[in-house]
Coordinates of C-alpha atoms in Angstrom, one line a residue:
M1 CA 112.6 134.0 117.3
S2 CA 114.4 132.7 114.3
D3 CA 113.3 129.6 112.5
E4 CA 116.2 127.8 114.2
T5 CA 114.8 128.5 117.7
S6 CA 111.1 128.1 117.0
A7 CA 109.0 126.7 119.9
G8 CA 110.0 123.2 121.0
V9 CA 112.9 121.1 122.5
H10 CA 116.3 122.7 122.1
F11 CA 119.8 122.9 123.4
P12 CA 120.2 125.8 125.8
A13 CA 121.3 129.2 124.6
D14 CA 124.5 130.8 126.0
D15 CA 125.1 134.5 126.7
Q16 CA 125.6 135.1 123.0
G17 CA 122.5 133.2 122.0
K18 CA 124.5 130.3 120.6
R19 CA 123.0 126.8 121.2
S20 CA 126.1 124.6 121.5
T21 CA 125.6 120.8 121.1
T22 CA 129.1 120.1 122.4
T23 CA 128.7 121.9 125.7
T24 CA 125.5 120.0 126.5
T25 CA 126.3 116.5 125.3
R26 CA 129.7 116.6 126.9
G27 CA 128.1 117.8 130.1
V28 CA 125.4 115.2 130.1
L29 CA 127.9 112.3 129.6
A30 CA 130.1 113.7 132.4
D31 CA 127.2 114.1 134.8
S32 CA 126.1 110.5 134.1
V33 CA 129.3 109.2 135.9
R34 CA 130.0 112.0 138.3
G35 CA 128.4 110.1 141.2
V36 CA 130.2 106.8 140.5
D37 CA 133.5 107.9 139.0
P38 CA 134.4 111.5 139.6
E39 CA 137.8 111.2 137.9
L40 CA 136.2 110.0 134.7
A41 CA 133.7 112.8 134.9
Q42 CA 136.6 115.3 135.2
R43 CA 138.3 113.8 132.2
I44 CA 135.1 114.2 130.1
D45 CA 134.7 117.7 131.3
G46 CA 138.2 118.5 130.2
A47 CA 137.9 117.0 126.7
H48 CA 139.4 119.5 124.2
D49 CA 138.6 117.8 120.9
W50 CA 135.1 116.4 121.6
R51 CA 134.5 115.0 118.1
K52 CA 137.6 112.9 118.5
D53 CA 137.6 112.3 122.3
Y54 CA 134.0 111.2 122.7
V55 CA 134.7 107.7 121.4
D56 CA 137.0 106.8 124.3
H57 CA 134.8 108.5 126.8
V58 CA 131.6 106.7 125.8
H59 CA 133.6 103.4 126.0
D60 CA 134.8 104.4 129.5
V61 CA 131.2 105.2 130.6
T62 CA 130.1 101.8 129.4
A63 CA 133.0 100.2 131.3
A64 CA 131.9 102.2 134.4
S65 CA 128.4 100.8 134.0
A66 CA 129.7 97.3 133.8
G67 CA 131.1 97.6 137.3
S68 CA 127.9 96.7 139.1
A69 CA 124.1 96.7 138.7
D70 CA 123.9 99.7 141.1
R71 CA 126.4 101.7 139.1
A72 CA 124.6 101.0 135.9
A73 CA 121.3 102.1 137.4
R74 CA 122.9 105.2 138.9
I75 CA 124.5 106.2 135.6
A76 CA 121.2 105.8 133.7
T77 CA 119.3 107.9 136.3
D78 CA 121.9 110.6 136.6
G79 CA 122.4 110.9 132.8
L80 CA 118.7 111.3 132.2
A81 CA 118.4 113.9 135.0
S82 CA 121.3 115.9 133.5
M83 CA 119.6 115.9 130.1
R84 CA 116.4 117.2 131.7
R85 CA 118.4 119.9 133.5
R86 CA 120.4 121.0 130.5
M87 CA 118.0 120.7 127.6
V88 CA 115.2 123.3 127.4
M89 CA 111.7 123.9 126.2
V90 CA 111.2 127.1 124.2
D91 CA 107.7 128.6 124.0
D92 CA 106.1 130.7 121.3
A93 CA 107.4 133.9 123.0
G94 CA 111.0 132.6 122.9
D95 CA 111.2 132.0 126.6
E96 CA 113.0 128.8 127.7
V97 CA 112.8 126.6 130.7
P98 CA 114.8 123.4 131.5
L99 CA 112.9 120.2 130.5
E100 CA 112.7 119.2 134.1
D101 CA 110.4 122.2 134.7
A102 CA 108.5 122.0 131.4
E103 CA 104.9 120.9 131.1
L104 CA 103.7 119.0 128.0
T105 CA 100.5 121.0 127.4
M106 CA 98.7 122.3 124.4
P107 CA 100.1 125.8 123.6
S108 CA 97.6 128.7 124.0
G109 CA 95.7 129.1 120.8
A110 CA 97.0 125.9 119.2
A111 CA 94.4 123.8 117.3
P112 CA 94.3 120.1 118.3
F113 CA 95.1 117.6 115.6
G114 CA 92.4 115.8 113.7
T115 CA 92.6 112.1 113.1
E116 CA 92.5 109.9 110.1
S117 CA 92.8 106.1 109.7
V118 CA 93.5 103.7 106.9
K119 CA 92.3 100.1 107.3
G120 CA 94.1 97.4 105.4
T121 CA 92.4 95.3 102.8
A122 CA 94.5 92.1 103.0
E123 CA 94.2 89.0 105.1
P124 CA 96.7 89.0 108.0
V125 CA 99.9 87.2 107.7
T126 CA 99.7 84.5 110.4
R127 CA 103.2 83.0 110.3
L128 CA 106.5 84.5 110.7
R129 CA 108.1 84.8 107.3
V130 CA 111.5 86.4 106.7
P131 CA 113.0 87.4 103.3
V132 CA 116.5 86.0 103.0
G133 CA 118.5 85.9 99.8
G134 CA 115.6 86.9 97.6
R135 CA 113.0 84.4 99.0
E136 CA 110.8 84.1 102.0
I137 CA 111.6 81.4 104.5
E138 CA 109.5 80.3 107.5
G139 CA 109.1 77.4 109.9
E140 CA 111.9 74.8 110.0
E141 CA 113.8 76.5 107.2
L142 CA 113.9 79.7 109.2
R143 CA 115.0 77.7 112.3
G144 CA 117.8 76.3 110.2
Q145 CA 118.9 79.8 109.1
L146 CA 118.8 81.0 112.7
G147 CA 121.1 78.1 113.6
A148 CA 123.5 79.0 110.8
W149 CA 123.7 82.6 112.0
V150 CA 124.5 81.4 115.5
D151 CA 127.2 79.0 114.3
A152 CA 128.8 81.8 112.3
G153 CA 128.7 84.1 115.3
I154 CA 126.4 86.6 113.6
V155 CA 123.7 86.5 116.3
E156 CA 123.6 85.5 119.9
P157 CA 122.0 82.1 120.8
S158 CA 119.3 84.0 122.7
F159 CA 118.3 85.8 119.5
A160 CA 117.6 82.5 117.8
E161 CA 115.7 81.3 120.8
A162 CA 113.6 84.5 120.9
V163 CA 112.7 84.3 117.2
A164 CA 111.9 80.6 117.5
D165 CA 109.4 81.5 120.3
V166 CA 107.6 83.6 117.8
I167 CA 107.7 80.9 115.2
D168 CA 106.0 78.7 117.8
H169 CA 103.4 81.3 118.7
P170 CA 102.1 83.0 115.6
E171 CA 99.1 84.3 117.6
W172 CA 101.5 86.9 119.0
L173 CA 102.1 88.6 115.6
A174 CA 99.0 90.9 115.7
L175 CA 100.1 92.4 119.1
P176 CA 97.2 91.0 121.2
G177 CA 96.5 93.3 124.2
H178 CA 98.6 96.2 122.9
R179 CA 98.2 99.1 120.5
A180 CA 101.5 100.3 118.9
L181 CA 102.5 103.9 118.9
L182 CA 105.4 104.3 116.5
I183 CA 107.3 107.6 116.6
G184 CA 109.4 108.0 113.5
A185 CA 107.0 105.5 111.9
G186 CA 108.6 105.7 108.5
A187 CA 112.0 104.7 109.7
E188 CA 113.7 102.2 107.3
M189 CA 114.4 99.8 110.2
G190 CA 111.1 100.3 111.9
P191 CA 108.3 97.7 112.3
L192 CA 105.5 99.6 110.6
E193 CA 105.1 97.6 107.4
T194 CA 105.6 94.3 109.3
L195 CA 103.1 95.1 112.0
L196 CA 100.5 96.2 109.5
S197 CA 100.9 93.0 107.5
W198 CA 100.3 91.0 110.7
G199 CA 97.1 92.9 111.4
A200 CA 98.2 95.1 114.2
D201 CA 96.6 98.4 115.2
V202 CA 99.2 101.2 114.8
L203 CA 99.2 104.8 115.8
A204 CA 101.9 106.7 113.7
I205 CA 103.8 109.9 114.4
D206 CA 106.1 111.2 111.7
L207 CA 107.0 114.5 110.1
P208 CA 104.4 116.0 107.8
R209 CA 106.0 115.2 104.5
S210 CA 103.3 114.4 101.9
R211 CA 105.3 112.0 99.8
A212 CA 106.3 109.9 102.8
W213 CA 102.8 109.8 104.1
R214 CA 101.4 108.7 100.7
Y215 CA 103.8 105.7 101.0
K216 CA 102.7 104.9 104.6
K217 CA 99.1 105.1 103.7
G218 CA 99.8 102.8 100.8
L219 CA 101.4 100.3 103.1
A220 CA 98.4 100.4 105.4
S221 CA 95.9 99.9 102.5
R222 CA 97.8 96.9 101.2
G223 CA 98.3 95.5 104.8
A224 CA 95.8 93.9 107.2
G225 CA 96.0 96.2 110.2
T226 CA 94.8 99.8 110.8
L227 CA 97.0 102.9 110.6
T228 CA 95.9 105.9 112.6
F229 CA 97.6 109.3 112.4
P230 CA 97.3 113.0 113.3
V231 CA 96.1 115.6 110.7
D232 CA 96.5 119.3 111.1
A233 CA 94.0 122.0 110.4
S234 CA 95.2 122.4 106.8
G235 CA 94.8 118.6 106.1
D236 CA 98.5 117.7 106.2
S237 CA 99.2 114.3 107.8
G238 CA 101.8 114.0 110.5
A239 CA 103.3 115.8 113.5
D240 CA 106.7 117.1 114.7
V241 CA 107.4 115.7 118.1
I242 CA 110.3 118.2 118.7
H243 CA 108.2 121.3 117.9
Q244 CA 104.7 120.0 118.9
P245 CA 105.3 117.7 121.9
G246 CA 102.2 119.1 123.8
E247 CA 100.0 118.7 120.7
V248 CA 101.2 115.2 120.1
L249 CA 100.6 114.2 123.7
E250 CA 97.1 115.6 123.6
W251 CA 96.3 113.6 120.4
V252 CA 97.7 110.3 121.7
R253 CA 95.7 110.7 125.0
R254 CA 92.6 111.4 122.9
V255 CA 92.9 108.5 120.4
G256 CA 95.0 105.9 122.3
G257 CA 92.1 103.8 123.4
E258 CA 91.8 101.4 126.3
Q259 CA 94.6 98.9 125.5
P260 CA 98.1 99.6 126.8
L261 CA 100.3 101.3 124.4
A262 CA 103.6 99.9 123.1
V263 CA 105.6 103.2 122.3
G264 CA 108.3 102.6 119.8
M265 CA 111.0 105.2 119.3
H266 CA 112.4 104.9 115.8
A267 CA 113.0 108.5 114.8
Y268 CA 116.4 109.5 113.5
A269 CA 117.9 112.8 112.5
D270 CA 121.3 114.2 111.6
S271 CA 123.5 116.1 114.0
G272 CA 122.1 117.6 117.2
V273 CA 118.5 117.2 116.1
H274 CA 118.9 113.5 117.0
V275 CA 119.5 114.5 120.6
R276 CA 116.6 116.8 120.5
V277 CA 114.1 114.3 119.2
S278 CA 115.4 111.7 121.7
A279 CA 114.8 114.2 124.5
A280 CA 111.4 115.1 123.2
V281 CA 110.3 111.4 122.9
D282 CA 111.6 110.8 126.4
L283 CA 109.3 113.5 127.7
L284 CA 106.4 111.9 125.9
M285 CA 107.2 108.4 127.1
D286 CA 107.3 109.7 130.7
A287 CA 103.9 111.4 130.4
L288 CA 102.3 108.3 128.8
T289 CA 103.8 106.1 131.5
D290 CA 102.4 108.4 134.2
D291 CA 99.0 108.0 132.5
D292 CA 99.2 104.2 132.4
P293 CA 102.0 102.2 134.1
Q294 CA 101.3 99.3 131.7
T295 CA 102.7 101.4 128.8
A296 CA 105.6 99.5 127.2
L297 CA 108.6 101.2 125.7
A298 CA 110.6 100.0 122.7
W299 CA 113.8 100.9 120.8
L300 CA 116.3 99.4 118.5
A301 CA 119.9 99.6 119.5
T302 CA 122.6 100.3 116.9
P303 CA 125.4 97.8 116.7
T304 CA 127.9 100.6 116.3
D305 CA 128.0 101.5 120.0
A306 CA 129.8 100.2 123.1
F307 CA 128.2 97.3 124.9
V308 CA 128.9 95.1 127.9
V309 CA 129.0 91.5 126.6
P310 CA 129.1 88.1 128.4
P311 CA 132.4 86.2 129.0
A312 CA 131.4 83.6 126.4
V313 CA 131.5 86.3 123.7
V314 CA 135.0 87.4 124.8
A315 CA 136.2 83.8 124.8
E316 CA 134.9 83.2 121.3
S317 CA 136.5 86.4 120.0
R318 CA 139.9 85.3 121.5
R319 CA 139.5 81.8 120.0
R320 CA 139.0 83.4 116.5
W321 CA 142.0 85.7 117.0
A322 CA 144.2 82.7 117.9
A323 CA 142.8 80.7 115.0
R324 CA 144.1 83.0 112.3
G325 CA 146.2 81.2 109.8
L326 CA 149.9 81.6 109.5
A327 CA 149.6 83.4 106.2
L328 CA 147.1 85.9 107.6
K329 CA 149.3 86.4 110.7
G330 CA 152.3 87.0 108.4
V331 CA 150.5 89.7 106.5
Q332 CA 149.0 91.4 109.4
G333 CA 152.1 91.4 111.6
P334 CA 154.1 94.0 109.6
L335 CA 150.9 96.1 109.1
R336 CA 150.3 96.1 112.9
A337 CA 153.9 97.2 113.4
L338 CA 153.7 100.0 110.8
G339 CA 150.4 101.1 112.4
R340 CA 151.9 101.0 115.9
G341 CA 149.3 98.5 117.0
Q342 CA 146.4 100.5 115.7
L343 CA 145.6 98.0 112.9
F344 CA 144.2 94.5 113.4
A345 CA 144.3 94.8 117.2
P346 CA 142.7 92.0 119.1
A347 CA 139.4 92.7 120.7
Y348 CA 138.8 92.8 124.4
R349 CA 142.3 93.8 125.3
G350 CA 142.7 94.0 129.0
T351 CA 139.7 91.9 129.8
R352 CA 140.4 89.0 132.2
D353 CA 139.3 85.5 131.2
G354 CA 135.9 84.6 132.5
Q355 CA 134.9 88.3 132.9
P356 CA 132.4 90.4 130.8
G357 CA 134.0 92.6 128.2
I358 CA 133.3 95.8 126.4
A359 CA 132.5 95.4 122.7
D360 CA 133.8 98.7 121.4
V361 CA 132.1 99.2 118.0
L362 CA 131.8 103.0 118.1
V363 CA 132.4 104.5 114.7
P364 CA 133.9 108.0 115.0
Q365 CA 132.4 109.1 111.7
Q366 CA 128.9 108.9 113.2
G367 CA 129.7 111.7 115.6
P368 CA 129.1 112.5 119.3
N369 CA 125.5 113.7 118.8
Y370 CA 124.5 110.3 117.5
A371 CA 126.3 108.5 120.3
I372 CA 124.7 110.7 123.0
A373 CA 121.2 110.4 121.5
K374 CA 121.5 106.6 121.5
R375 CA 122.9 106.8 125.1
L376 CA 119.8 108.8 126.2
Q377 CA 117.6 106.0 124.8
R378 CA 119.6 103.3 126.5
W379 CA 119.5 105.1 129.8
R380 CA 115.7 105.4 129.6
G381 CA 115.5 101.7 128.8
V382 CA 117.6 100.8 131.8
A383 CA 115.7 103.1 134.1
A384 CA 112.3 102.0 132.9
E385 CA 113.0 98.3 133.2
G386 CA 114.5 98.9 136.6
S387 CA 111.2 100.4 137.7
G388 CA 109.3 97.3 136.6
Q389 CA 108.1 98.7 133.2
R390 CA 108.0 96.4 130.2
V391 CA 110.9 97.3 127.8
S392 CA 112.0 96.0 124.4
F393 CA 115.5 97.2 123.4
N394 CA 117.2 94.9 120.9
V395 CA 120.5 95.2 119.1
A396 CA 119.9 95.1 115.4
P397 CA 122.6 94.1 112.9
A398 CA 124.5 96.3 110.6
T399 CA 122.0 96.9 107.7
W400 CA 122.1 98.5 104.3
T401 CA 120.0 101.6 104.9
R402 CA 120.0 105.0 103.3
S403 CA 121.8 106.6 106.2
V404 CA 124.6 104.1 105.7
T405 CA 124.9 104.3 101.9
K406 CA 125.0 108.1 101.9
N407 CA 128.0 108.0 104.2
P408 CA 131.0 107.0 101.9
V409 CA 133.2 105.7 104.7
L410 CA 130.5 103.7 106.4
G411 CA 129.2 102.4 103.1
A412 CA 132.7 101.2 102.0
A413 CA 133.4 99.7 105.4
Y414 CA 130.1 97.8 105.3
G415 CA 131.0 96.6 101.8
G416 CA 134.3 95.1 103.0
A417 CA 133.0 93.8 106.3
H418 CA 132.5 90.2 105.2
H419 CA 136.3 89.9 104.9
F420 CA 136.4 90.1 108.7
G421 CA 133.5 87.8 109.6
V422 CA 130.8 90.5 109.8
E423 CA 127.5 90.2 107.9
V424 CA 125.6 93.3 106.8
F425 CA 121.9 92.5 106.4
A426 CA 119.3 93.7 103.9
A427 CA 116.7 95.9 105.5
E428 CA 113.9 93.6 104.3
T429 CA 115.4 90.8 106.3
V430 CA 115.9 92.8 109.5
R431 CA 112.5 94.3 109.7
P432 CA 110.5 91.2 110.4
L433 CA 113.2 89.7 112.6
M434 CA 113.2 92.8 114.9
A435 CA 109.5 93.1 114.8
A436 CA 109.3 89.5 116.0
L437 CA 111.5 90.4 119.0
L438 CA 109.2 93.3 119.7
V439 CA 106.1 91.2 119.9
R440 CA 107.9 88.5 121.9
D441 CA 109.1 91.2 124.4
L442 CA 105.5 92.4 124.9
V443 CA 104.0 89.0 125.8
R444 CA 106.7 87.2 127.7
E445 CA 107.2 87.5 131.4
T446 CA 109.4 90.3 132.5
P447 CA 113.0 89.0 132.7
Q448 CA 114.9 89.0 135.9
R449 CA 118.4 90.3 135.1
E450 CA 121.6 90.2 137.2
H451 CA 122.8 93.4 135.5
P452 CA 120.8 96.1 133.7
E453 CA 123.2 96.0 130.7
E454 CA 121.8 92.5 129.9
L455 CA 118.9 94.4 128.4
F456 CA 121.1 94.9 125.3
S457 CA 123.1 91.7 125.2
D458 CA 120.0 89.5 125.5
A459 CA 118.8 88.4 122.0
A460 CA 121.4 90.6 120.3
A461 CA 121.8 90.4 116.5
H462 CA 125.2 92.2 116.1
G463 CA 126.1 90.8 112.7
G464 CA 129.3 89.3 114.1
L465 CA 130.8 92.6 115.4
W466 CA 131.0 91.3 119.0
R467 CA 132.6 87.9 118.2
V468 CA 135.2 88.8 115.6
G469 CA 138.8 88.5 116.7
Y470 CA 139.6 92.1 115.9
E471 CA 138.7 95.3 117.6
P472 CA 136.3 96.4 114.8
R473 CA 137.6 100.0 114.7
T474 CA 141.1 98.8 114.0
A475 CA 140.0 97.0 110.9
L476 CA 137.5 99.6 109.7
G477 CA 140.0 101.3 107.3
V478 CA 141.1 98.1 105.7
A479 CA 137.4 97.0 105.4
A480 CA 136.6 100.3 103.7
V481 CA 139.4 99.9 101.2
A482 CA 138.2 96.3 100.4
G483 CA 134.6 97.5 100.1
L484 CA 135.3 100.7 98.1
P485 CA 134.6 99.4 94.6
G486 CA 131.2 98.0 95.6
S487 CA 130.4 101.2 97.6
L488 CA 131.1 103.3 94.5
R489 CA 128.8 101.1 92.4
R490 CA 126.0 101.5 94.9
R491 CA 126.4 105.3 95.0
V492 CA 126.3 105.5 91.2
R493 CA 123.2 103.4 91.1
G494 CA 121.6 105.5 93.8

């Protein structure tokens, strides 16, 4: 085998040995709707320019899911089943089998991981504190900030209510009754640092990169919780869930303990590797759920996706569109004409008053692999909650992270987003807010939803992208131009 096809989770090889991401991701998306909308599935199958066409198709799959609760559940189930049929597990000999037939077991001759732990030296933080504008706020001041974000359309009212629950119940912060398993533990948006500061017990899976692990161990030492992680025979910390899924599962089963696990998927990778890691973690989540049905599952949803949103969101967006001043309308009118309606288009076109809409915030520059990876995660969340499992899956706002700033188009668009009523958050603000939603999701009663897509609209912090008057993609180019000078300054400093 080549290094590229070393043992682990892969896209399938064709007759020439090529592992095409396009064939698989397009097929998975088509299969997800084949049972509820055969014509849409046929259109997806026939897509000629997948990197361009995927945006409309993902939107259309979301719209198909909006049709009914049964359709949403069927799409999630069929999409996951297609992924299991199409993606493969490659063994040490180079043989591959579909994931639906693969067993997560220790490879013959593989050495099991050892275990190390770092126990924090600080006192636990016992109140929810959030850095905003260079200072930490809590209590009534934090409630006031939540209210300001709601008034500005930056977060949904249910988000403010959820965070307020945690303000009222600081005893939730240390995850009583659960042990966290964070996959991709070093993710910039992940809850590792916050949970450790609150005194939580955390199992961590991340790639064996020594510098990154020194940083994580430092966080643990300065925190109040306990960080436990795998160590290989050579003493290197970390594990690769794509190439070592059986070894990772064996380690988690051995050290997981008696408390139910809360498994958080925060791993990110470029290109098709993101799909592979999402598929590998899905296998791991399945196995751990089979071991203990009380296992909880957690993800963060990107705001740059397509979502089913409530009628109130659609109505507010239309109010904002209608409330534009005459001067702004006078400037935008000719630009819309020159752009043949593709600039400053109103959001939720075609949605009837009083009906849910599709917030179309897909960003073509992120690519189809990213969109399908996130879709796999969303399908697992819908399927798991539908079976009665506890799920935390919250939309996080647009945030200044490394993956954003290294993309010049996204970085510039984020820099100009405030001109269109969108707030881009600092990562240090988002982390404790989203960790607060996680702990609240783990202790509250399981919600009864009318539609599975409410898993994502409930407690969403979209940064304003859902409630702006414009379809975000039609203002992206103008936002990028407006934000270009600041983006260039950030890249030079970086």
